C-alpha cells in the first residue's frame, strides 16, 4: 500500500522535512503541498502523514483545515503527525498535541517534531519579531542536517514503515 505525505509550509522548511521522510519510507510515497497541489482521493492510501510548521504556537491554517475536513477518513487510516518548529523536547511535544485535533492526535501511530529552521532573511518584519521572541532552539539534542533532526526523521519513518 502507498503512503501520502500532506503538508503546509510558510518558508519551505516543512517541505524539506517531507522530502527527508520520503527518502526513509518504504513503498510508494506521494507528497502534497497544500498551498500548491490539489488534494487527491485519500481512500487509496493506507498511511497518511500530516505535517505543518508552528508559528507563534499555531499550526498553519491550511493544515488545520485539511485535518478538520478529512477527519473521518483520517481516523480510518494509519496516521503520522509531524511539526517543524524551533522548539525541542517536551516543548515541541506540547506544540504537536495542541496543533492537531485531539481524536487524530490520540489515534496517530507517531507524532514528532522534525526540526526547525529560522531564516530571518525570508521572514517578513512581523514574523521576524515573533521568531526572535519565541525561538528556543537547542541544536545539540539531535543529529541535524540543514535544520532537520535526522534522528527524529528516521524514528518517524521506522514507526510508519512498521505499522
PDB file of C-alpha atoms in Angstrom:
ATOM      1  CA  UNK A   1       0.000   0.000   0.000  1.00  0.00           C
ATOM      2  CA  UNK A   2       1.091   3.559  -0.533  1.00  0.00           C
ATOM      3  CA  UNK A   3       1.774   6.447   1.766  1.00  0.00           C
ATOM      4  CA  UNK A   4       0.712  10.070   1.361  1.00  0.00           C
ATOM      5  CA  UNK A   5       2.572  12.969   2.944  1.00  0.00           C
ATOM      6  CA  UNK A   6       0.428  16.103   3.177  1.00  0.00           C
ATOM      7  CA  UNK A   7       1.985  19.288   4.471  1.00  0.00           C
ATOM      8  CA  UNK A   8       1.632  23.029   4.678  1.00  0.00           C
ATOM      9  CA  UNK A   9       4.543  25.410   4.802  1.00  0.00           C
ATOM     10  CA  UNK A  10       5.307  29.087   5.019  1.00  0.00           C
ATOM     11  CA  UNK A  11       9.010  29.279   4.159  1.00  0.00           C
ATOM     12  CA  UNK A  12       9.508  25.764   2.638  1.00  0.00           C
ATOM     13  CA  UNK A  13      11.212  24.045   5.598  1.00  0.00           C
ATOM     14  CA  UNK A  14       8.303  21.682   6.292  1.00  0.00           C
ATOM     15  CA  UNK A  15       8.531  20.556   2.666  1.00  0.00           C
ATOM     16  CA  UNK A  16      12.200  19.722   3.195  1.00  0.00           C
ATOM     17  CA  UNK A  17      11.117  17.557   6.131  1.00  0.00           C
ATOM     18  CA  UNK A  18       8.574  15.827   3.873  1.00  0.00           C
ATOM     19  CA  UNK A  19      11.321  15.016   1.344  1.00  0.00           C
ATOM     20  CA  UNK A  20      13.588  13.691   4.109  1.00  0.00           C
ATOM     21  CA  UNK A  21      10.753  11.422   5.265  1.00  0.00           C
ATOM     22  CA  UNK A  22      10.051  10.283   1.714  1.00  0.00           C
ATOM     23  CA  UNK A  23      13.671   9.126   1.401  1.00  0.00           C
ATOM     24  CA  UNK A  24      13.310   6.931   4.513  1.00  0.00           C
ATOM     25  CA  UNK A  25       9.886   5.396   3.789  1.00  0.00           C
ATOM     26  CA  UNK A  26       9.268   2.032   2.153  1.00  0.00           C
ATOM     27  CA  UNK A  27       6.981   1.641  -0.848  1.00  0.00           C
ATOM     28  CA  UNK A  28       5.225   4.221  -2.948  1.00  0.00           C
ATOM     29  CA  UNK A  29       5.070   7.728  -1.477  1.00  0.00           C
ATOM     30  CA  UNK A  30       3.160  10.735  -2.801  1.00  0.00           C
ATOM     31  CA  UNK A  31       3.678  14.250  -1.443  1.00  0.00           C
ATOM     32  CA  UNK A  32       1.127  17.060  -1.492  1.00  0.00           C
ATOM     33  CA  UNK A  33       1.903  20.670  -0.594  1.00  0.00           C
ATOM     34  CA  UNK A  34      -1.456  22.090   0.495  1.00  0.00           C
ATOM     35  CA  UNK A  35      -0.532  25.506  -0.884  1.00  0.00           C
ATOM     36  CA  UNK A  36       0.191  24.445  -4.428  1.00  0.00           C
ATOM     37  CA  UNK A  37      -1.087  20.912  -5.099  1.00  0.00           C
ATOM     38  CA  UNK A  38      -4.603  19.563  -5.409  1.00  0.00           C
ATOM     39  CA  UNK A  39      -5.699  17.060  -2.809  1.00  0.00           C
ATOM     40  CA  UNK A  40      -6.113  13.558  -4.137  1.00  0.00           C
ATOM     41  CA  UNK A  41      -8.658  10.990  -3.036  1.00  0.00           C
ATOM     42  CA  UNK A  42      -7.387   9.804   0.340  1.00  0.00           C
ATOM     43  CA  UNK A  43      -9.129   6.427   0.165  1.00  0.00           C
ATOM     44  CA  UNK A  44      -6.316   4.873  -1.884  1.00  0.00           C
ATOM     45  CA  UNK A  45      -3.722   5.404   0.830  1.00  0.00           C
ATOM     46  CA  UNK A  46      -3.095   3.075   3.744  1.00  0.00           C
ATOM     47  CA  UNK A  47      -0.859   5.555   5.573  1.00  0.00           C
ATOM     48  CA  UNK A  48      -1.126   9.343   5.713  1.00  0.00           C
ATOM     49  CA  UNK A  49       1.481  11.643   7.208  1.00  0.00           C
ATOM     50  CA  UNK A  50       0.464  15.213   8.010  1.00  0.00           C
ATOM     51  CA  UNK A  51       2.998  17.948   8.670  1.00  0.00           C
ATOM     52  CA  UNK A  52       2.993  21.630   9.331  1.00  0.00           C
ATOM     53  CA  UNK A  53       5.036  24.436  10.809  1.00  0.00           C
ATOM     54  CA  UNK A  54       4.349  26.064  14.148  1.00  0.00           C
ATOM     55  CA  UNK A  55       4.439  29.872  14.195  1.00  0.00           C
ATOM     56  CA  UNK A  56       3.696  31.676  17.451  1.00  0.00           C
ATOM     57  CA  UNK A  57       2.227  28.481  18.855  1.00  0.00           C
ATOM     58  CA  UNK A  58      -0.152  27.875  15.959  1.00  0.00           C
ATOM     59  CA  UNK A  59      -0.244  25.264  13.207  1.00  0.00           C
ATOM     60  CA  UNK A  60      -0.598  26.560   9.659  1.00  0.00           C
ATOM     61  CA  UNK A  61      -4.299  27.203   8.870  1.00  0.00           C
ATOM     62  CA  UNK A  62      -4.415  25.072   5.728  1.00  0.00           C
ATOM     63  CA  UNK A  63      -3.077  22.050   7.661  1.00  0.00           C
ATOM     64  CA  UNK A  64      -5.681  22.544  10.395  1.00  0.00           C
ATOM     65  CA  UNK A  65      -8.420  22.826   7.788  1.00  0.00           C
ATOM     66  CA  UNK A  66      -7.231  19.689   5.983  1.00  0.00           C
ATOM     67  CA  UNK A  67      -7.450  17.754   9.256  1.00  0.00           C
ATOM     68  CA  UNK A  68     -10.937  19.062  10.043  1.00  0.00           C
ATOM     69  CA  UNK A  69     -12.260  18.492   6.507  1.00  0.00           C
ATOM     70  CA  UNK A  70     -10.917  14.917   6.346  1.00  0.00           C
ATOM     71  CA  UNK A  71     -11.108  13.851   9.990  1.00  0.00           C
ATOM     72  CA  UNK A  72     -13.408  10.840   9.500  1.00  0.00           C
ATOM     73  CA  UNK A  73     -11.273   9.455   6.674  1.00  0.00           C
ATOM     74  CA  UNK A  74      -8.047  10.134   8.588  1.00  0.00           C
ATOM     75  CA  UNK A  75      -9.341   8.285  11.636  1.00  0.00           C
ATOM     76  CA  UNK A  76      -9.702   5.163   9.488  1.00  0.00           C
ATOM     77  CA  UNK A  77      -6.048   5.313   8.333  1.00  0.00           C
ATOM     78  CA  UNK A  78      -2.632   4.804   9.872  1.00  0.00           C
ATOM     79  CA  UNK A  79      -1.590   8.390  10.506  1.00  0.00           C
ATOM     80  CA  UNK A  80       1.649  10.095  11.495  1.00  0.00           C
ATOM     81  CA  UNK A  81       1.794  13.737  12.598  1.00  0.00           C
ATOM     82  CA  UNK A  82       4.828  15.987  12.479  1.00  0.00           C
ATOM     83  CA  UNK A  83       5.638  19.612  13.004  1.00  0.00           C
ATOM     84  CA  UNK A  84       8.574  21.808  12.228  1.00  0.00           C
ATOM     85  CA  UNK A  85       9.424  24.306  14.920  1.00  0.00           C
ATOM     86  CA  UNK A  86      12.350  25.854  16.736  1.00  0.00           C
ATOM     87  CA  UNK A  87      11.423  24.123  19.994  1.00  0.00           C
ATOM     88  CA  UNK A  88      12.642  20.699  21.074  1.00  0.00           C
ATOM     89  CA  UNK A  89      11.815  18.032  23.648  1.00  0.00           C
ATOM     90  CA  UNK A  90       8.718  18.406  25.803  1.00  0.00           C
ATOM     91  CA  UNK A  91       8.067  21.924  24.475  1.00  0.00           C
ATOM     92  CA  UNK A  92       7.793  20.589  20.918  1.00  0.00           C
ATOM     93  CA  UNK A  93       5.604  17.649  22.002  1.00  0.00           C
ATOM     94  CA  UNK A  94       3.187  20.121  23.665  1.00  0.00           C
ATOM     95  CA  UNK A  95       3.042  22.034  20.392  1.00  0.00           C
ATOM     96  CA  UNK A  96       2.086  18.879  18.478  1.00  0.00           C
ATOM     97  CA  UNK A  97      -0.627  17.974  20.975  1.00  0.00           C
ATOM     98  CA  UNK A  98      -2.127  21.463  20.778  1.00  0.00           C
ATOM     99  CA  UNK A  99      -1.839  21.700  16.999  1.00  0.00           C
ATOM    100  CA  UNK A 100      -3.923  18.735  15.822  1.00  0.00           C
ATOM    101  CA  UNK A 101      -7.484  17.645  16.605  1.00  0.00           C
ATOM    102  CA  UNK A 102      -7.478  15.554  19.795  1.00  0.00           C
ATOM    103  CA  UNK A 103      -9.062  12.482  18.176  1.00  0.00           C
ATOM    104  CA  UNK A 104      -6.440  12.500  15.423  1.00  0.00           C
ATOM    105  CA  UNK A 105      -3.587  13.071  17.874  1.00  0.00           C
ATOM    106  CA  UNK A 106      -4.751  10.177  20.056  1.00  0.00           C
ATOM    107  CA  UNK A 107      -5.116   7.846  17.034  1.00  0.00           C
ATOM    108  CA  UNK A 108      -1.759   8.704  15.409  1.00  0.00           C
ATOM    109  CA  UNK A 109       0.852   5.960  15.142  1.00  0.00           C
ATOM    110  CA  UNK A 110       3.593   8.532  15.784  1.00  0.00           C
ATOM    111  CA  UNK A 111       3.803  12.234  16.431  1.00  0.00           C
ATOM    112  CA  UNK A 112       7.101  14.091  16.460  1.00  0.00           C
ATOM    113  CA  UNK A 113       8.938  17.276  15.563  1.00  0.00           C
ATOM    114  CA  UNK A 114      11.435  17.032  12.720  1.00  0.00           C
ATOM    115  CA  UNK A 115      13.458  20.164  13.315  1.00  0.00           C
ATOM    116  CA  UNK A 116      13.262  23.816  12.581  1.00  0.00           C
ATOM    117  CA  UNK A 117      14.886  26.494  10.561  1.00  0.00           C
ATOM    118  CA  UNK A 118      14.971  30.139  11.420  1.00  0.00           C
ATOM    119  CA  UNK A 119      15.545  32.050   8.213  1.00  0.00           C
ATOM    120  CA  UNK A 120      15.240  35.694   9.140  1.00  0.00           C
ATOM    121  CA  UNK A 121      16.138  36.786   5.608  1.00  0.00           C
ATOM    122  CA  UNK A 122      12.977  35.178   4.187  1.00  0.00           C
ATOM    123  CA  UNK A 123      10.723  36.255   7.063  1.00  0.00           C
ATOM    124  CA  UNK A 124       8.550  39.338   6.928  1.00  0.00           C
ATOM    125  CA  UNK A 125       9.088  42.032   9.532  1.00  0.00           C
ATOM    126  CA  UNK A 126       6.305  40.863  11.884  1.00  0.00           C
ATOM    127  CA  UNK A 127       7.390  37.223  11.538  1.00  0.00           C
ATOM    128  CA  UNK A 128      10.979  38.183  12.409  1.00  0.00           C
ATOM    129  CA  UNK A 129       9.770  39.812  15.612  1.00  0.00           C
ATOM    130  CA  UNK A 130       7.736  36.759  16.602  1.00  0.00           C
ATOM    131  CA  UNK A 131      10.583  34.368  15.761  1.00  0.00           C
ATOM    132  CA  UNK A 132      13.002  36.349  17.911  1.00  0.00           C
ATOM    133  CA  UNK A 133      10.537  36.426  20.814  1.00  0.00           C
ATOM    134  CA  UNK A 134       9.553  32.734  20.875  1.00  0.00           C
ATOM    135  CA  UNK A 135      12.562  30.937  19.436  1.00  0.00           C
ATOM    136  CA  UNK A 136      14.072  28.313  21.739  1.00  0.00           C
ATOM    137  CA  UNK A 137      16.391  26.084  19.785  1.00  0.00           C
ATOM    138  CA  UNK A 138      18.864  23.508  21.079  1.00  0.00           C
ATOM    139  CA  UNK A 139      20.798  22.041  18.160  1.00  0.00           C
ATOM    140  CA  UNK A 140      22.739  19.706  20.435  1.00  0.00           C
ATOM    141  CA  UNK A 141      19.725  17.426  21.031  1.00  0.00           C
ATOM    142  CA  UNK A 142      19.766  15.694  17.680  1.00  0.00           C
ATOM    143  CA  UNK A 143      21.749  14.923  14.554  1.00  0.00           C
ATOM    144  CA  UNK A 144      20.759  17.801  12.249  1.00  0.00           C
ATOM    145  CA  UNK A 145      21.105  18.251   8.523  1.00  0.00           C
ATOM    146  CA  UNK A 146      20.220  21.799   7.432  1.00  0.00           C
ATOM    147  CA  UNK A 147      17.925  22.131  10.448  1.00  0.00           C
ATOM    148  CA  UNK A 148      16.288  18.718  10.006  1.00  0.00           C
ATOM    149  CA  UNK A 149      16.596  16.361  13.005  1.00  0.00           C
ATOM    150  CA  UNK A 150      17.648  13.246  11.096  1.00  0.00           C
ATOM    151  CA  UNK A 151      17.344  11.015  14.185  1.00  0.00           C
ATOM    152  CA  UNK A 152      13.705  12.069  14.504  1.00  0.00           C
ATOM    153  CA  UNK A 153      13.084  11.551  10.776  1.00  0.00           C
ATOM    154  CA  UNK A 154      14.471   8.007  10.960  1.00  0.00           C
ATOM    155  CA  UNK A 155      12.478   7.196  14.098  1.00  0.00           C
ATOM    156  CA  UNK A 156       9.318   8.596  12.480  1.00  0.00           C
ATOM    157  CA  UNK A 157       9.867   6.663   9.242  1.00  0.00           C
ATOM    158  CA  UNK A 158      10.570   3.426  11.145  1.00  0.00           C
ATOM    159  CA  UNK A 159       7.283   3.774  13.030  1.00  0.00           C
ATOM    160  CA  UNK A 160       5.355   4.362   9.777  1.00  0.00           C
ATOM    161  CA  UNK A 161       7.170   1.546   7.940  1.00  0.00           C
ATOM    162  CA  UNK A 162       6.402  -0.908  10.739  1.00  0.00           C
ATOM    163  CA  UNK A 163       2.743  -0.070  11.382  1.00  0.00           C
TER     164      UNK A 163
END
